[in-house]
Tab-separated table of C-alpha atoms in Angstrom:
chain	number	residue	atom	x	y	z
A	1414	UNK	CA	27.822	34.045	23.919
A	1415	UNK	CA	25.539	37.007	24.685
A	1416	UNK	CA	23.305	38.731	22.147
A	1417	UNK	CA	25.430	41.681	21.191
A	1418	UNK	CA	23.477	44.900	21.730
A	1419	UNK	CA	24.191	47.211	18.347
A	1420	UNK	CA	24.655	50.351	20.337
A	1421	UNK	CA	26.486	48.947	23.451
A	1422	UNK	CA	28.958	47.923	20.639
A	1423	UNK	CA	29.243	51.031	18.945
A	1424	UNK	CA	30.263	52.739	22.209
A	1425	UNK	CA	32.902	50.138	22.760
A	1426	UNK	CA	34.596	50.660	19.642
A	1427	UNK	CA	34.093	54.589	19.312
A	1428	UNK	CA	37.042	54.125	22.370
A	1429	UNK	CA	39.046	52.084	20.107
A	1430	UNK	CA	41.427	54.262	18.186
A	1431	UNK	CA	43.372	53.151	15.141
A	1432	UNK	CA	46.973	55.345	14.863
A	1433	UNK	CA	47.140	54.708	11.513
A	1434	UNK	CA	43.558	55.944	10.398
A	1435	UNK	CA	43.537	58.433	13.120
A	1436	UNK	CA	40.041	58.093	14.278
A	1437	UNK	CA	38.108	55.698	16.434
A	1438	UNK	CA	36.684	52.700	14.546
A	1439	UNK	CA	33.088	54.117	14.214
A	1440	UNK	CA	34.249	57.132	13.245
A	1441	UNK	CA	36.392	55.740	10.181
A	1442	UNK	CA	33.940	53.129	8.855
A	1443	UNK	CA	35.557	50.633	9.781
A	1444	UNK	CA	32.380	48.904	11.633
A	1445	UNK	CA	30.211	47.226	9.517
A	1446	UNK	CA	27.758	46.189	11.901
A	1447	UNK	CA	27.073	42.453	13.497
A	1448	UNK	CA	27.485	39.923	10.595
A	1449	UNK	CA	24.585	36.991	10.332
A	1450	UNK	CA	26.969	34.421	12.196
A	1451	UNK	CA	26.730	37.451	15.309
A	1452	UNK	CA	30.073	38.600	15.123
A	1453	UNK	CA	31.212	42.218	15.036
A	1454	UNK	CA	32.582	42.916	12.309
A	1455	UNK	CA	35.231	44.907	11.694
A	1456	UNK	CA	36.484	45.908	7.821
A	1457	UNK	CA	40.176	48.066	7.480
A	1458	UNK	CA	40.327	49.977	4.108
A	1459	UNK	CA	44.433	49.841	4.004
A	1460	UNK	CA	46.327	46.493	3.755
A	1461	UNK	CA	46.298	45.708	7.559
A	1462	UNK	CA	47.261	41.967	7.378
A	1463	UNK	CA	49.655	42.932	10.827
A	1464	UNK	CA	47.267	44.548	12.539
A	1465	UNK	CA	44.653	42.192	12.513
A	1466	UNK	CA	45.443	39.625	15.420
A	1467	UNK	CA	46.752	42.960	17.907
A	1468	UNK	CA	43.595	44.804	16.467
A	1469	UNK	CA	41.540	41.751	17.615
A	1470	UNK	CA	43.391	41.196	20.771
A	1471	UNK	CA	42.446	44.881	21.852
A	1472	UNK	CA	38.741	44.390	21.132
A	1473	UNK	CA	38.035	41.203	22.733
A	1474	UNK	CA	39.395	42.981	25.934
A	1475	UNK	CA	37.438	46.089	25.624
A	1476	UNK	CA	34.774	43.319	24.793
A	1477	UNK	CA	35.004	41.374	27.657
A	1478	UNK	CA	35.520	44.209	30.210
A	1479	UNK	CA	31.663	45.389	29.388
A	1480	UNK	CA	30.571	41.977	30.000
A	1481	UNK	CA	29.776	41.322	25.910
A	1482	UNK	CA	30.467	38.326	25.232
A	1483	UNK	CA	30.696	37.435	20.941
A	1484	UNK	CA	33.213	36.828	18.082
A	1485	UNK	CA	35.197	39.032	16.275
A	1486	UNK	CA	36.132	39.297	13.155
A	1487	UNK	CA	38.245	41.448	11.405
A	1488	UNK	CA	39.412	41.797	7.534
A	1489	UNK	CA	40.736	44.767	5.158
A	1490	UNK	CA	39.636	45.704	2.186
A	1491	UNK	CA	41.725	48.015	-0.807
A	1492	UNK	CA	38.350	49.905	-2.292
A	1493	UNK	CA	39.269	52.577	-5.299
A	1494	UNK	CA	39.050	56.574	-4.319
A	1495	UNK	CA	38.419	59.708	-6.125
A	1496	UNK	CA	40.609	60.771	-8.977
A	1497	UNK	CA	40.820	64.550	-9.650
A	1498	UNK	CA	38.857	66.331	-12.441
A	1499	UNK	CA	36.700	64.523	-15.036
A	1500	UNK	CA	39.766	61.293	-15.305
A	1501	UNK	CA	38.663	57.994	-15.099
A	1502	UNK	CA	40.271	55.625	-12.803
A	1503	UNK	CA	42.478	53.022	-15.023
A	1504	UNK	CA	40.995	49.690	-15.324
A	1505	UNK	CA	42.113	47.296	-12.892
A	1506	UNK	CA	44.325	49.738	-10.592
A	1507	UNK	CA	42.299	51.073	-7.951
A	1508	UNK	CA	44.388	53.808	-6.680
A	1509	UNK	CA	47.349	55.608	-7.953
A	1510	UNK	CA	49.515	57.298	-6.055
A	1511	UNK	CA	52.334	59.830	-6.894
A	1512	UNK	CA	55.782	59.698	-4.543
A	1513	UNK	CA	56.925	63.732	-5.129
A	1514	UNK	CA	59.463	65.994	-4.520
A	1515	UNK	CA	60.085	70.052	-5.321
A	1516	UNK	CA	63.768	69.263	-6.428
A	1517	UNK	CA	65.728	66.044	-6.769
A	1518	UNK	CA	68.478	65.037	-4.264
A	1519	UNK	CA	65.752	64.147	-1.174
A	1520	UNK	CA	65.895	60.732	-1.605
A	1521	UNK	CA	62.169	60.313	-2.676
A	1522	UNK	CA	63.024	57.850	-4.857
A	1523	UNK	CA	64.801	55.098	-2.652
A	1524	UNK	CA	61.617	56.143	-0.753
A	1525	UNK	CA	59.421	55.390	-3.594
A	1526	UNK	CA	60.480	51.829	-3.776
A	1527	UNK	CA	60.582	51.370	0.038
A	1528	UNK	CA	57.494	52.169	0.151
A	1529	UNK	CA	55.879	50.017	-3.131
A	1530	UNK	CA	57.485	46.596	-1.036
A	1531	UNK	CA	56.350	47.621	2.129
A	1532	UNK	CA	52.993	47.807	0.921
A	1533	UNK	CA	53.707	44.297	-1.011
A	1534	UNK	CA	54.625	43.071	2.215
A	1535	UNK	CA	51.567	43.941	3.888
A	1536	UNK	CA	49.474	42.100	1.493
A	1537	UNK	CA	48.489	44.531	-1.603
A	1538	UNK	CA	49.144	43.928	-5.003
A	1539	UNK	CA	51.011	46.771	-6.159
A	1540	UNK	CA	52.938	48.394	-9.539
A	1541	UNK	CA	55.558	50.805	-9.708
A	1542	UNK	CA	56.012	53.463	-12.267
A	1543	UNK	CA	59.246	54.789	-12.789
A	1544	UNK	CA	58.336	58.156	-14.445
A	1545	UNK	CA	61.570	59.942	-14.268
A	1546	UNK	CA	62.510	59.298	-17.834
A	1547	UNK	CA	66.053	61.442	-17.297
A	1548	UNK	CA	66.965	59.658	-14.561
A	1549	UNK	CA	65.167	56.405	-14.211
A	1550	UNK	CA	66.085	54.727	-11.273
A	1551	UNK	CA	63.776	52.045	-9.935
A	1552	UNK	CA	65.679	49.210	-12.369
A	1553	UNK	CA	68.561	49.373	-10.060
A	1554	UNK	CA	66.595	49.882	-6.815
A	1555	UNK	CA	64.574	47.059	-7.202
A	1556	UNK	CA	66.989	44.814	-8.443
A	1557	UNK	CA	65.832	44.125	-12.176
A	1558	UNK	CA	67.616	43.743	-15.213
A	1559	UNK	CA	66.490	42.682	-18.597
A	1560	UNK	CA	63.311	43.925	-20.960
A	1561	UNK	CA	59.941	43.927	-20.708
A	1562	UNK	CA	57.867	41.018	-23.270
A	1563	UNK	CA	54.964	41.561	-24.839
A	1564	UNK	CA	52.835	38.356	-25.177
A	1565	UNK	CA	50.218	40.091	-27.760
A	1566	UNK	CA	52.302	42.401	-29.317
A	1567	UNK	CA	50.233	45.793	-27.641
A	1568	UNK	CA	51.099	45.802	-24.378
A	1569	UNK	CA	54.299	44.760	-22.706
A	1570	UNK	CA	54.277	43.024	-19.587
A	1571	UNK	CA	55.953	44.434	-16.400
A	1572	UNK	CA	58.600	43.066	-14.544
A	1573	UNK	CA	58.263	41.982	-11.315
A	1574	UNK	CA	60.881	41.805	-7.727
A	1575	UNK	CA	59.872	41.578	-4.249
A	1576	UNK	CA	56.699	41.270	-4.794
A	1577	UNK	CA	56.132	45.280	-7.213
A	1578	UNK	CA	55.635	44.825	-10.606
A	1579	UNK	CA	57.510	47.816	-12.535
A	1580	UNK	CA	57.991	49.475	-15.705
A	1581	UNK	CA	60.308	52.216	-16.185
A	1582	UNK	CA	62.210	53.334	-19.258
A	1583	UNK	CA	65.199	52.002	-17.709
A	1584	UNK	CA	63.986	48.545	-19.446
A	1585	UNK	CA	64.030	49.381	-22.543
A	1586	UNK	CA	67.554	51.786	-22.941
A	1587	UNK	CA	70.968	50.695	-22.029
A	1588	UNK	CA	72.157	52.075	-18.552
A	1589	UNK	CA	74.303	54.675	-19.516
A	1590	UNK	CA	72.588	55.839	-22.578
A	1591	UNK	CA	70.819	59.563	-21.817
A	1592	UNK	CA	67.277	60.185	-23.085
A	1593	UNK	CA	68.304	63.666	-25.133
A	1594	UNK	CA	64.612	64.432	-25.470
A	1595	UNK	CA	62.221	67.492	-24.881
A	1596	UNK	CA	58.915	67.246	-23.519
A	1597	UNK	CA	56.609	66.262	-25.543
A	1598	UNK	CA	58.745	62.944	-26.175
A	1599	UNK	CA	59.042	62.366	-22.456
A	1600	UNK	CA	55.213	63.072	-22.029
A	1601	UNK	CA	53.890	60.576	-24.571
A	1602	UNK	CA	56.795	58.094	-23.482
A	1603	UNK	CA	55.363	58.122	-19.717
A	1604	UNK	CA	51.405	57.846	-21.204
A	1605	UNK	CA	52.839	54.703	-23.666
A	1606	UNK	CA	54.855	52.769	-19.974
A	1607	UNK	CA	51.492	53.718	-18.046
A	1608	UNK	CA	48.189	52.515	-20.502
A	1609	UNK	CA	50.764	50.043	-22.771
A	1610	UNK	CA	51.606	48.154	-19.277
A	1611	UNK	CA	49.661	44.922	-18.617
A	1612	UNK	CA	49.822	45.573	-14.889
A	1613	UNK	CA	46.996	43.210	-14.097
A	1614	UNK	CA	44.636	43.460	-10.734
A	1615	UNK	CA	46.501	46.338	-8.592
A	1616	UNK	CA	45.860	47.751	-5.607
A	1617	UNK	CA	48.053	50.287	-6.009
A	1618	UNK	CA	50.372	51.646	-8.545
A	1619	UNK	CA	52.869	53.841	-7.165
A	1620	UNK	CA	54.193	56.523	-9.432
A	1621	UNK	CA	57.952	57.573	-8.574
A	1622	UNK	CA	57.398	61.016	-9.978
A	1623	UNK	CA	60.353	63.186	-11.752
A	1624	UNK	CA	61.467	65.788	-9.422
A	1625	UNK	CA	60.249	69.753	-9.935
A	1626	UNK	CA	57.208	71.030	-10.485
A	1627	UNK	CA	57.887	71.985	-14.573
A	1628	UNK	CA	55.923	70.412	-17.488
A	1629	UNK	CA	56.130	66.799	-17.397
A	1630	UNK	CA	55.144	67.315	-13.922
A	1631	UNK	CA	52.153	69.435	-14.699
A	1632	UNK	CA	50.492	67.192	-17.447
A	1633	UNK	CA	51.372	63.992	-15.359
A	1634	UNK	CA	49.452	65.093	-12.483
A	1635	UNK	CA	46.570	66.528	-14.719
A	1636	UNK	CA	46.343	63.197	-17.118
A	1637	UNK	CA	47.014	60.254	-14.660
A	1638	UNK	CA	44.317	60.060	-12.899
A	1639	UNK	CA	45.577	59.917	-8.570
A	1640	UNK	CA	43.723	58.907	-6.157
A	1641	UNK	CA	46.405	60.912	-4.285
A	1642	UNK	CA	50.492	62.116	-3.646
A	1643	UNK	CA	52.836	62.468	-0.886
A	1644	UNK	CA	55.452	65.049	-0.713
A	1645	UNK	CA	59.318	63.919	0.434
A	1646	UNK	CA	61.435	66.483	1.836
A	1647	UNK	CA	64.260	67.055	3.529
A	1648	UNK	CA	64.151	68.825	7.054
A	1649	UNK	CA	66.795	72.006	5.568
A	1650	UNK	CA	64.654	75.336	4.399
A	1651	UNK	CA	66.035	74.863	0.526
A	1652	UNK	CA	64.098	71.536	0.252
A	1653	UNK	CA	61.060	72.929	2.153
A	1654	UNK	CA	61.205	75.683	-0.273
A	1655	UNK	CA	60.908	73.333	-3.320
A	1656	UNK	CA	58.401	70.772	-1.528
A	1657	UNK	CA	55.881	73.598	-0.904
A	1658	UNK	CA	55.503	74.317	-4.426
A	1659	UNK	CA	55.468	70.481	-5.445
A	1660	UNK	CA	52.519	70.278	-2.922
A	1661	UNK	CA	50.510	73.190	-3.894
A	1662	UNK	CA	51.252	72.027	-7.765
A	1663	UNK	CA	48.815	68.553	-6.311
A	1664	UNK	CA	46.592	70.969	-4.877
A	1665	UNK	CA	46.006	73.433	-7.932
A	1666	UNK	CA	45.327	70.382	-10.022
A	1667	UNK	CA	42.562	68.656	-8.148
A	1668	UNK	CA	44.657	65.996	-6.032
A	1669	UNK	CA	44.837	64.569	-2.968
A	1670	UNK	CA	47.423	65.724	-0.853
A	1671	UNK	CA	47.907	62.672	1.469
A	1672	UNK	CA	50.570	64.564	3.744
A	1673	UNK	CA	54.739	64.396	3.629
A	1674	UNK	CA	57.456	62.459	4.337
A	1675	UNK	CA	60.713	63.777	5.675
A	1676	UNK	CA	63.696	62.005	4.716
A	1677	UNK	CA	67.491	62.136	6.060
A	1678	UNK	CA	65.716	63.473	9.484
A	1679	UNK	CA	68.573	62.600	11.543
A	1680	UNK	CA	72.009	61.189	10.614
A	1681	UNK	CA	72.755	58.325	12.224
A	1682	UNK	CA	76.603	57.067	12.520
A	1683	UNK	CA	77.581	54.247	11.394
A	1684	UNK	CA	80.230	53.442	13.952
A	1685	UNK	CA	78.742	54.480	17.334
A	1686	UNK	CA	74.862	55.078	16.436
A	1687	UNK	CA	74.654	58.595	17.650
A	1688	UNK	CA	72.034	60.388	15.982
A	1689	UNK	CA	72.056	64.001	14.950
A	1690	UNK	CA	69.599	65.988	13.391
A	1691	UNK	CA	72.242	67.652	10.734
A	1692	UNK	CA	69.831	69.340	8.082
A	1693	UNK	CA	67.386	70.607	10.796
A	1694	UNK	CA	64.722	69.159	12.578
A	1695	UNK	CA	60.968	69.206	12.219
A	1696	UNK	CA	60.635	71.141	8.757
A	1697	UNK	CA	58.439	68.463	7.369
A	1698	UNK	CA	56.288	68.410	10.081
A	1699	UNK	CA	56.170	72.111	10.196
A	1700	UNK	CA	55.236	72.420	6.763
A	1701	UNK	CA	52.769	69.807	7.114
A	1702	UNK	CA	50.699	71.982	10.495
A	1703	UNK	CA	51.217	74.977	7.570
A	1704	UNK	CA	49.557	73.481	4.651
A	1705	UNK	CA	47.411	71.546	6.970
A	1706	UNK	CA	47.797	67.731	5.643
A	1707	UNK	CA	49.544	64.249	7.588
A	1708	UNK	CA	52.924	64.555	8.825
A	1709	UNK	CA	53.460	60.485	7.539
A	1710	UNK	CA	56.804	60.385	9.344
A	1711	UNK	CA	60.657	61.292	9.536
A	1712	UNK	CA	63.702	58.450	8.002
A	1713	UNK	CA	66.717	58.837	9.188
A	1714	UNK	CA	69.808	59.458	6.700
A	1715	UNK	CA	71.521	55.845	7.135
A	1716	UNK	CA	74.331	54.634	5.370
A	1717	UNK	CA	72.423	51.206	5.217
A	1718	UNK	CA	69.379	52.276	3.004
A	1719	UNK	CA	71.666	53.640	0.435
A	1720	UNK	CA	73.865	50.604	0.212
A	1721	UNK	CA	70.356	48.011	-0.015
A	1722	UNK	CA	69.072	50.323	-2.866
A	1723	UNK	CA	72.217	50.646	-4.439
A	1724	UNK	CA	71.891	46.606	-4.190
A	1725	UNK	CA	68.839	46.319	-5.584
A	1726	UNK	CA	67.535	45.088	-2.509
A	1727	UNK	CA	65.510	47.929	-0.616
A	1728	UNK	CA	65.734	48.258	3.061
A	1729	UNK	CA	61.904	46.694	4.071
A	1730	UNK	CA	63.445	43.839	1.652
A	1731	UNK	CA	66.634	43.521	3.072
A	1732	UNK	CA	66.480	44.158	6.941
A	1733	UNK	CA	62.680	43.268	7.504
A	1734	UNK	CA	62.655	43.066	11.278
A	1735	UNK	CA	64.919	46.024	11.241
A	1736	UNK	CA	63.963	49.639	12.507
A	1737	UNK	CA	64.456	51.059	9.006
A	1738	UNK	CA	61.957	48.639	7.536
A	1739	UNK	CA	59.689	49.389	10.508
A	1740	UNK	CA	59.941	53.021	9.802
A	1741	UNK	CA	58.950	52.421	6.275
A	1742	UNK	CA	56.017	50.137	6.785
A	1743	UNK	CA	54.718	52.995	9.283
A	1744	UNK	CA	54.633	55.335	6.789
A	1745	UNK	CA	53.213	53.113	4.406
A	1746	UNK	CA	50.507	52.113	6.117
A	1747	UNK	CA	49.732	56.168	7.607
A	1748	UNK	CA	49.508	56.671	3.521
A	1749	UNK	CA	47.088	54.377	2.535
A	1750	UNK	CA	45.172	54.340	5.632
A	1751	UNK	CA	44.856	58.599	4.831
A	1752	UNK	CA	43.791	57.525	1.707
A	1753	UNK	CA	41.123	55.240	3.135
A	1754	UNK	CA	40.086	58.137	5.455
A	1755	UNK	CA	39.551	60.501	3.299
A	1756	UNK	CA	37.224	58.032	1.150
A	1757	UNK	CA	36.059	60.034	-1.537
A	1758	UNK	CA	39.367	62.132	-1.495
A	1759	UNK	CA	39.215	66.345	-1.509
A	1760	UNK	CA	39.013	66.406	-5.408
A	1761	UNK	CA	37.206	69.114	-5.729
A	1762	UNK	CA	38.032	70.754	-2.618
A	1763	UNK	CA	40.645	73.153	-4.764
A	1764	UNK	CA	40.123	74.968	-7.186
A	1765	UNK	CA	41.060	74.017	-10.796
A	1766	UNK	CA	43.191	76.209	-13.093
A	1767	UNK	CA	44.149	75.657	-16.916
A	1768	UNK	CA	47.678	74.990	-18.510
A	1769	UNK	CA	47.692	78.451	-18.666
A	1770	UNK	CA	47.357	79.540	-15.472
A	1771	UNK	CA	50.474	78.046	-14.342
């Protein structure tokens, strides 16, 4: 082993490009330096459990073809990131992140729990929040019947199915029974699931969000405090119409944008495979060069990820070696590595405006 020369390495890894952070290594942060055992040491701030041994491979080679000689070693770390406005971070979750849409029908919550095991799968410790009180959902997606305890009698504790602990309203009314309420009810209902949740350690809670951009909306993305949100569309103008104002709703308020998802991209058959772009093609990356954030990826409308949710087994569950799950676990990891990125988040980088001004 050779004694590693500190800027010799830092011009081996500025080549070395991560896809999911979008930068070189040095560049990102994700050098720490050479560690007191002489080993480069290399720190990921999304759960990268996957990418660790091809990560590793990669830099040995570029490594070894400079003639350094030296271990590697390579972990990831979840770290907690800017909330907007004056709210403080929840104890014990470090980041909270909202799963949006401008108008319900996109899909963005099958994508919402796709994306909460994916995560789960790649090592985190994550919650789900099911915060569309009209329409709760995740029960059924995630495969969980029954109610939430309470072991002190203040908070209830969530439950829990491949590998997301929940809450959602869902747990605590009968299936079919509708929650006739106006806002106010809804608001403090979704504030009670949230702080009256003993979620434990998390690295992230993921919010699926009610669709719209009307008052619930509003006051969840002004009281909760998010490290950041994601937008799902559809490719078709209506939904782009819709998504634009959920996105600019995050932005007005102080949060993160962390870029959009575009769901049903393509329609793929389910007898002979063809795929067919059928609502359009590339409006969610369009819209994403427009209001200049990550295009996180495109899911194809498949008859398969309906049919697992519907099951209560999502697709990254159900098919995890398939090219659904893969194109889940992408996107997951583009999110939180964009969070990561952005380190202190763009709080701050919008202005604020009052209840009123909306």
């Amino acid at each position: 082993m050779t004694n590693p020369d500190e800027s010799q390495i830092r011009d081996i890894l500025s080549a070395i490009h991560d896809p999911y952070l979008g930068q070189d290594l040095v560049s990102a942060g994700a050098y720490r330096g050479i560690d007191a055992g002489g080993a480069v040491s290399i720190v990921l701030g999304y759960p990268a459990a996957a990418r660790i041994e091809p990560l590793k491979a990669e830099i040995d080679g570029a490594l070894k073809a400079a003639g350094v000689q030296c271990p590697v070693s390579i972990d990831w770390e979840v770290t907690a990131h800017a909330v907007q406005g004056q709210l403080a971070p929840l104890a014990g979750i470090k980041n909270i992140i909202a799963v949006a849409s401008g108008k319900g029908g996109v899909g963005k919550s099958t994508t919402a729990a796709n994306l909460a095991v994916a995560l789960a799968q790649a090592g985190a410790t994550v919650g789900m929040l099911d915060a569309d009180v009209y329409g709760p959902s995740q029960p059924r997606m995630l495969g969980i019947s029954g109610k939430p305890e309470s072991k002190d009698g203040k908070v209830m504790e969530p439950l829990e199915n491949h590998g997301v602990k929940s809450m959602s309203i869902g747990y605590l009314v009968d299936e079919d029974q509708p929650m006739v309420w106006r806002g106010p009810m809804v608001t403090q209902a979704l504030t009670q699931l949230l702080n009256e949740t003993n979620w434990g350690e998390l690295d992230y809670l993921v919010v699926d969000m009610p669709p719209g951009t009307g008052d619930t909306q509003l006051t969840m993305s002004q009281r909760v405090p998010l490290a950041g949100a994601v937008i799902v569309t559809t490719p078709q103008d209506i939904a782009l119409l819709d998504a634009r104002k959920g996105l600019q709703m995050f932005r007005k308020v102080n949060v993160n944008v962390l870029g959009i998802i575009e769901n049903m991209s393509t329609h793929v058959c389910s007898n002979c495979g063809h795929e067919e772009a059928i609502f359009g093609k590339d409006g969610g990356q369009a819209m994403a060069t427009t209001y200049e954030t990550r295009y996180l990826g495109g899911l194809p409308l498949d008859i398969r990820i309906r049919e697992q949710a519907d099951s209560g087994t999502p697709s990254v569950a159900a098919e995890p070696d398939g090219d659904v799950a893969a194109a889940y676990r992408e996107i997951a990891l583009k999110m939180t590595a964009g969070l990561a990125r952005d380190a202190s988040g763009t709080a701050g980088a919008f202005p604020s405006i009052s209840e009123d001004d909306s």
